[in-house]
């Protein structure tokens, strides 16, 4: 009879022993999806367009191309940019650096205010200013280089180069290894230096409104900070504590059953 009781107790023993691991492995599912407010198979209106033109600011490197009906004269302007800093025109290798006063320096024109203008506005200004020197001048303006710093809960924090005029927040996060499982996607902070000071703006990647934000496209010098979600970090610790507590109760119950 005692042996029969022991055999009957073994299944209960293993059930009590495995119970904590069941609790530990059962995690509360979290909704980690992006853009949860977008209806299935729909079209969003009034989103910020790829053509959205950011303002030029100090330390931007501009690539400026000049063509004209008098190409031999236009070559003089373009060669100044190609010559780099040694050309004495304020150009650096690969483009024109906007100085701390917001100016670039061009051949014949001298200091030209660029900061605060969009590329389209600077293009129009240069074409107007060059009209006395060139016949039918056509100017192209591009951002030649830039970078964005990405910090916080991403796969690979660090600096991301901006190879194009406009790079979206999603592009930069993708190049940084995407958000980690502990990221708070509802509170992505964009820090941007402007003439009036540093701007701090928060974007919510769970909401489709991110596509209408003027901060969706990043610019040179921006900092992206992905905040950790304390709730996501605390959940595993809480589950582990519960598992240990249940394990202790299980062992105590087993000991008491043996004493009886």
Short mmCIF file of C-alpha atoms in Angstrom, two decimals:
data_model
loop_
_atom_site.label_atom_id
_atom_site.label_comp_id
_atom_site.label_asym_id
_atom_site.label_seq_id
_atom_site.Cartn_x
_atom_site.Cartn_y
_atom_site.Cartn_z
CA UNK A 1 0.00 0.00 0.00
CA UNK A 2 2.70 2.64 0.78
CA UNK A 3 4.35 1.92 -2.60
CA UNK A 4 1.03 2.44 -4.35
CA UNK A 5 0.64 5.84 -2.66
CA UNK A 6 4.15 6.83 -3.75
CA UNK A 7 3.43 5.87 -7.35
CA UNK A 8 0.22 7.82 -7.30
CA UNK A 9 2.05 10.87 -6.05
CA UNK A 10 4.70 10.88 -8.80
CA UNK A 11 2.46 12.40 -11.52
CA UNK A 12 1.44 15.13 -9.09
CA UNK A 13 5.12 15.69 -8.27
CA UNK A 14 6.06 16.24 -11.90
CA UNK A 15 3.01 18.45 -12.45
CA UNK A 16 4.02 20.72 -9.56
CA UNK A 17 7.62 20.77 -10.76
CA UNK A 18 6.73 21.74 -14.34
CA UNK A 19 4.10 24.30 -13.39
CA UNK A 20 6.57 27.17 -12.75
CA UNK A 21 8.20 26.66 -16.15
CA UNK A 22 4.79 26.91 -17.79
CA UNK A 23 4.21 30.27 -16.12
CA UNK A 24 7.71 31.44 -17.02
CA UNK A 25 7.32 30.56 -20.69
CA UNK A 26 3.85 32.07 -21.07
CA UNK A 27 4.58 35.70 -21.84
CA UNK A 28 1.87 38.25 -22.33
CA UNK A 29 1.88 39.03 -26.06
CA UNK A 30 2.66 42.65 -26.86
CA UNK A 31 1.38 44.44 -29.93
CA UNK A 32 4.64 45.45 -31.60
CA UNK A 33 3.20 46.33 -34.99
CA UNK A 34 3.81 49.62 -36.77
CA UNK A 35 1.06 51.89 -38.13
CA UNK A 36 -1.76 50.14 -36.27
CA UNK A 37 -4.24 52.88 -37.13
CA UNK A 38 -4.04 52.30 -40.88
CA UNK A 39 -7.07 50.54 -42.30
CA UNK A 40 -6.37 47.49 -44.41
CA UNK A 41 -5.84 48.19 -48.14
CA UNK A 42 -6.36 51.94 -48.06
CA UNK A 43 -4.79 55.16 -49.34
CA UNK A 44 -3.61 57.89 -47.00
CA UNK A 45 -4.23 61.50 -47.97
CA UNK A 46 -2.12 64.58 -47.16
CA UNK A 47 1.07 62.63 -46.44
CA UNK A 48 4.39 64.44 -46.55
CA UNK A 49 5.72 64.02 -50.10
CA UNK A 50 9.17 62.92 -51.19
CA UNK A 51 9.43 66.34 -52.81
CA UNK A 52 9.12 68.00 -49.40
CA UNK A 53 11.98 70.53 -49.41
CA UNK A 54 13.90 71.01 -46.19
CA UNK A 55 15.55 74.27 -45.25
CA UNK A 56 19.28 74.60 -45.82
CA UNK A 57 21.26 75.22 -42.65
CA UNK A 58 24.87 75.86 -41.56
CA UNK A 59 27.28 72.93 -42.05
CA UNK A 60 25.24 71.55 -44.96
CA UNK A 61 27.39 70.61 -47.93
CA UNK A 62 25.77 71.68 -51.20
CA UNK A 63 26.47 70.41 -54.68
CA UNK A 64 25.72 73.21 -57.15
CA UNK A 65 25.71 72.71 -60.90
CA UNK A 66 25.52 75.61 -63.36
CA UNK A 67 24.75 75.38 -67.07
CA UNK A 68 24.20 78.15 -69.55
CA UNK A 69 23.73 79.06 -73.19
CA UNK A 70 27.32 80.27 -72.90
CA UNK A 71 28.93 77.01 -71.68
CA UNK A 72 32.49 78.32 -71.69
CA UNK A 73 31.53 80.89 -69.03
CA UNK A 74 29.52 78.38 -67.00
CA UNK A 75 32.64 76.23 -66.85
CA UNK A 76 34.36 78.93 -64.84
CA UNK A 77 31.71 78.72 -62.14
CA UNK A 78 31.70 74.92 -62.03
CA UNK A 79 35.48 74.65 -62.02
CA UNK A 80 35.58 76.69 -58.81
CA UNK A 81 33.57 73.97 -57.08
CA UNK A 82 35.73 71.21 -58.55
CA UNK A 83 38.90 72.97 -57.42
CA UNK A 84 37.87 72.59 -53.77
CA UNK A 85 39.14 74.77 -51.00
CA UNK A 86 42.28 75.70 -52.95
CA UNK A 87 40.09 77.60 -55.40
CA UNK A 88 39.66 80.36 -52.87
CA UNK A 89 35.92 80.65 -53.47
CA UNK A 90 34.62 78.99 -50.34
CA UNK A 91 34.15 75.69 -52.12
CA UNK A 92 35.34 72.45 -50.54
CA UNK A 93 35.97 69.15 -52.22
CA UNK A 94 32.64 67.86 -53.45
CA UNK A 95 30.61 71.01 -52.94
CA UNK A 96 30.02 74.27 -51.11
CA UNK A 97 29.96 74.19 -47.31
CA UNK A 98 27.42 76.51 -45.71
CA UNK A 99 29.38 78.49 -43.12
CA UNK A 100 28.31 79.35 -39.58
CA UNK A 101 26.75 82.57 -40.88
CA UNK A 102 24.64 80.61 -43.34
CA UNK A 103 26.57 81.73 -46.43
CA UNK A 104 28.23 80.03 -49.36
CA UNK A 105 30.79 81.81 -51.52
CA UNK A 106 30.54 81.59 -55.29
CA UNK A 107 32.72 82.83 -58.08
CA UNK A 108 31.74 86.39 -59.09
CA UNK A 109 28.87 86.48 -56.58
CA UNK A 110 30.85 86.40 -53.36
CA UNK A 111 28.84 85.59 -50.21
CA UNK A 112 25.39 84.21 -50.95
CA UNK A 113 22.91 83.60 -48.13
CA UNK A 114 21.80 79.97 -48.33
CA UNK A 115 20.66 79.03 -44.81
CA UNK A 116 16.94 79.32 -44.32
CA UNK A 117 16.21 78.73 -48.01
CA UNK A 118 15.01 75.51 -49.58
CA UNK A 119 17.02 74.05 -52.46
CA UNK A 120 14.36 75.28 -54.85
CA UNK A 121 14.53 78.80 -53.42
CA UNK A 122 18.34 78.87 -53.60
CA UNK A 123 18.18 77.63 -57.18
CA UNK A 124 15.91 80.55 -58.12
CA UNK A 125 18.09 83.06 -56.29
CA UNK A 126 21.29 81.87 -57.97
CA UNK A 127 19.74 81.88 -61.42
CA UNK A 128 18.65 85.46 -60.86
CA UNK A 129 22.03 86.54 -59.46
CA UNK A 130 23.92 84.86 -62.31
CA UNK A 131 21.82 86.43 -65.06
CA UNK A 132 24.19 89.43 -65.46
CA UNK A 133 27.14 87.05 -66.03
CA UNK A 134 25.60 84.12 -67.91
CA UNK A 135 23.08 83.78 -70.70
CA UNK A 136 20.00 81.80 -69.58
CA UNK A 137 21.64 80.21 -66.52
CA UNK A 138 20.18 76.98 -65.14
CA UNK A 139 21.21 75.94 -61.62
CA UNK A 140 20.78 72.62 -59.81
CA UNK A 141 21.18 72.40 -56.04
CA UNK A 142 21.58 69.18 -54.07
CA UNK A 143 22.73 68.21 -50.61
CA UNK A 144 26.08 66.58 -51.23
CA UNK A 145 26.46 64.78 -47.92
CA UNK A 146 25.11 64.47 -44.42
CA UNK A 147 24.57 62.16 -41.49
CA UNK A 148 22.04 61.29 -38.79
CA UNK A 149 22.84 59.97 -35.32
CA UNK A 150 20.63 57.14 -34.05
CA UNK A 151 20.61 56.30 -30.33
CA UNK A 152 18.65 54.09 -27.96
CA UNK A 153 16.69 50.90 -28.60
CA UNK A 154 17.80 50.03 -32.13
CA UNK A 155 19.78 47.09 -33.42
CA UNK A 156 22.89 49.10 -34.26
CA UNK A 157 23.10 52.57 -32.69
CA UNK A 158 25.50 54.97 -34.37
CA UNK A 159 25.82 57.36 -37.28
CA UNK A 160 23.96 56.82 -40.55
CA UNK A 161 25.18 58.57 -43.71
CA UNK A 162 22.60 60.40 -45.82
CA UNK A 163 23.48 59.49 -49.40
CA UNK A 164 20.47 61.32 -50.88
CA UNK A 165 18.76 64.67 -50.49
CA UNK A 166 15.90 63.17 -48.53
CA UNK A 167 15.94 60.09 -46.31
CA UNK A 168 12.95 59.09 -44.23
CA UNK A 169 12.88 58.05 -40.60
CA UNK A 170 11.98 54.53 -41.70
CA UNK A 171 15.04 54.38 -43.99
CA UNK A 172 17.33 55.40 -41.14
CA UNK A 173 15.78 52.97 -38.64
CA UNK A 174 16.10 50.19 -41.20
CA UNK A 175 19.81 50.96 -41.66
CA UNK A 176 20.18 50.93 -37.85
CA UNK A 177 18.86 47.38 -37.50
CA UNK A 178 15.23 48.35 -36.74
CA UNK A 179 13.74 48.84 -33.28
CA UNK A 180 14.52 46.31 -30.55
CA UNK A 181 11.77 44.40 -28.75
CA UNK A 182 12.15 46.81 -25.80
CA UNK A 183 11.66 49.96 -27.88
CA UNK A 184 8.84 52.38 -27.21
CA UNK A 185 7.70 52.92 -30.79
CA UNK A 186 5.05 55.44 -29.70
CA UNK A 187 7.72 57.92 -28.59
CA UNK A 188 10.48 58.35 -31.19
CA UNK A 189 12.34 61.60 -30.47
CA UNK A 190 13.77 63.73 -33.28
CA UNK A 191 16.27 66.43 -32.23
CA UNK A 192 17.00 69.08 -34.86
CA UNK A 193 19.18 72.18 -34.74
CA UNK A 194 17.48 75.28 -36.19
CA UNK A 195 18.18 79.00 -36.27
CA UNK A 196 15.99 79.47 -33.20
CA UNK A 197 17.61 76.65 -31.22
CA UNK A 198 17.18 72.90 -30.84
CA UNK A 199 13.78 71.47 -31.71
CA UNK A 200 12.46 68.34 -30.01
CA UNK A 201 9.65 66.48 -31.75
CA UNK A 202 8.09 63.10 -30.95
CA UNK A 203 6.75 60.72 -33.60
CA UNK A 204 4.46 57.73 -33.05
CA UNK A 205 5.30 54.78 -35.29
CA UNK A 206 2.13 52.98 -34.23
CA UNK A 207 0.03 55.72 -35.81
CA UNK A 208 -0.28 56.64 -39.48
CA UNK A 209 0.06 60.35 -38.64
CA UNK A 210 3.83 59.86 -38.85
CA UNK A 211 3.48 60.07 -42.64
CA UNK A 212 2.11 63.62 -42.39
CA UNK A 213 4.86 64.96 -40.12
CA UNK A 214 7.45 67.39 -41.53
CA UNK A 215 9.95 65.43 -39.43
CA UNK A 216 9.29 62.19 -41.32
CA UNK A 217 12.13 63.13 -43.67
CA UNK A 218 15.37 63.67 -41.78
CA UNK A 219 18.11 66.17 -42.49
CA UNK A 220 21.81 66.50 -41.87
CA UNK A 221 22.68 66.64 -38.16
CA UNK A 222 19.39 65.23 -36.86
CA UNK A 223 19.48 62.96 -33.81
CA UNK A 224 16.99 60.10 -33.51
CA UNK A 225 16.47 58.71 -30.01
CA UNK A 226 14.41 55.56 -29.49
CA UNK A 227 13.22 55.42 -25.90
CA UNK A 228 13.07 52.07 -24.03
CA UNK A 229 9.70 50.93 -22.74
CA UNK A 230 10.04 50.24 -18.97
CA UNK A 231 7.01 47.91 -19.02
CA UNK A 232 8.63 45.63 -21.58
CA UNK A 233 11.86 45.48 -19.58
CA UNK A 234 10.10 44.74 -16.28
CA UNK A 235 7.81 41.98 -17.59
CA UNK A 236 10.49 39.22 -17.86
CA UNK A 237 11.74 40.00 -14.34
CA UNK A 238 8.21 39.78 -12.96
CA UNK A 239 7.59 36.49 -14.73
CA UNK A 240 10.85 35.10 -13.37
CA UNK A 241 9.93 36.16 -9.83
CA UNK A 242 6.52 34.49 -10.16
CA UNK A 243 8.17 31.33 -11.47
CA UNK A 244 10.56 31.20 -8.51
CA UNK A 245 7.70 31.80 -6.07
CA UNK A 246 5.57 29.04 -7.54
CA UNK A 247 8.58 26.71 -7.62
CA UNK A 248 9.15 27.34 -3.92
CA UNK A 249 5.50 26.69 -3.12
CA UNK A 250 5.63 23.49 -5.19
CA UNK A 251 8.64 22.15 -3.34
CA UNK A 252 7.13 23.07 0.02
CA UNK A 253 3.86 21.33 -0.90
CA UNK A 254 5.78 18.25 -1.96
CA UNK A 255 7.70 18.14 1.32
CA UNK A 256 4.51 18.50 3.35
CA UNK A 257 2.82 15.74 1.37
CA UNK A 258 5.76 13.45 2.08
CA UNK A 259 5.62 14.21 5.80
CA UNK A 260 1.98 13.20 5.89
#
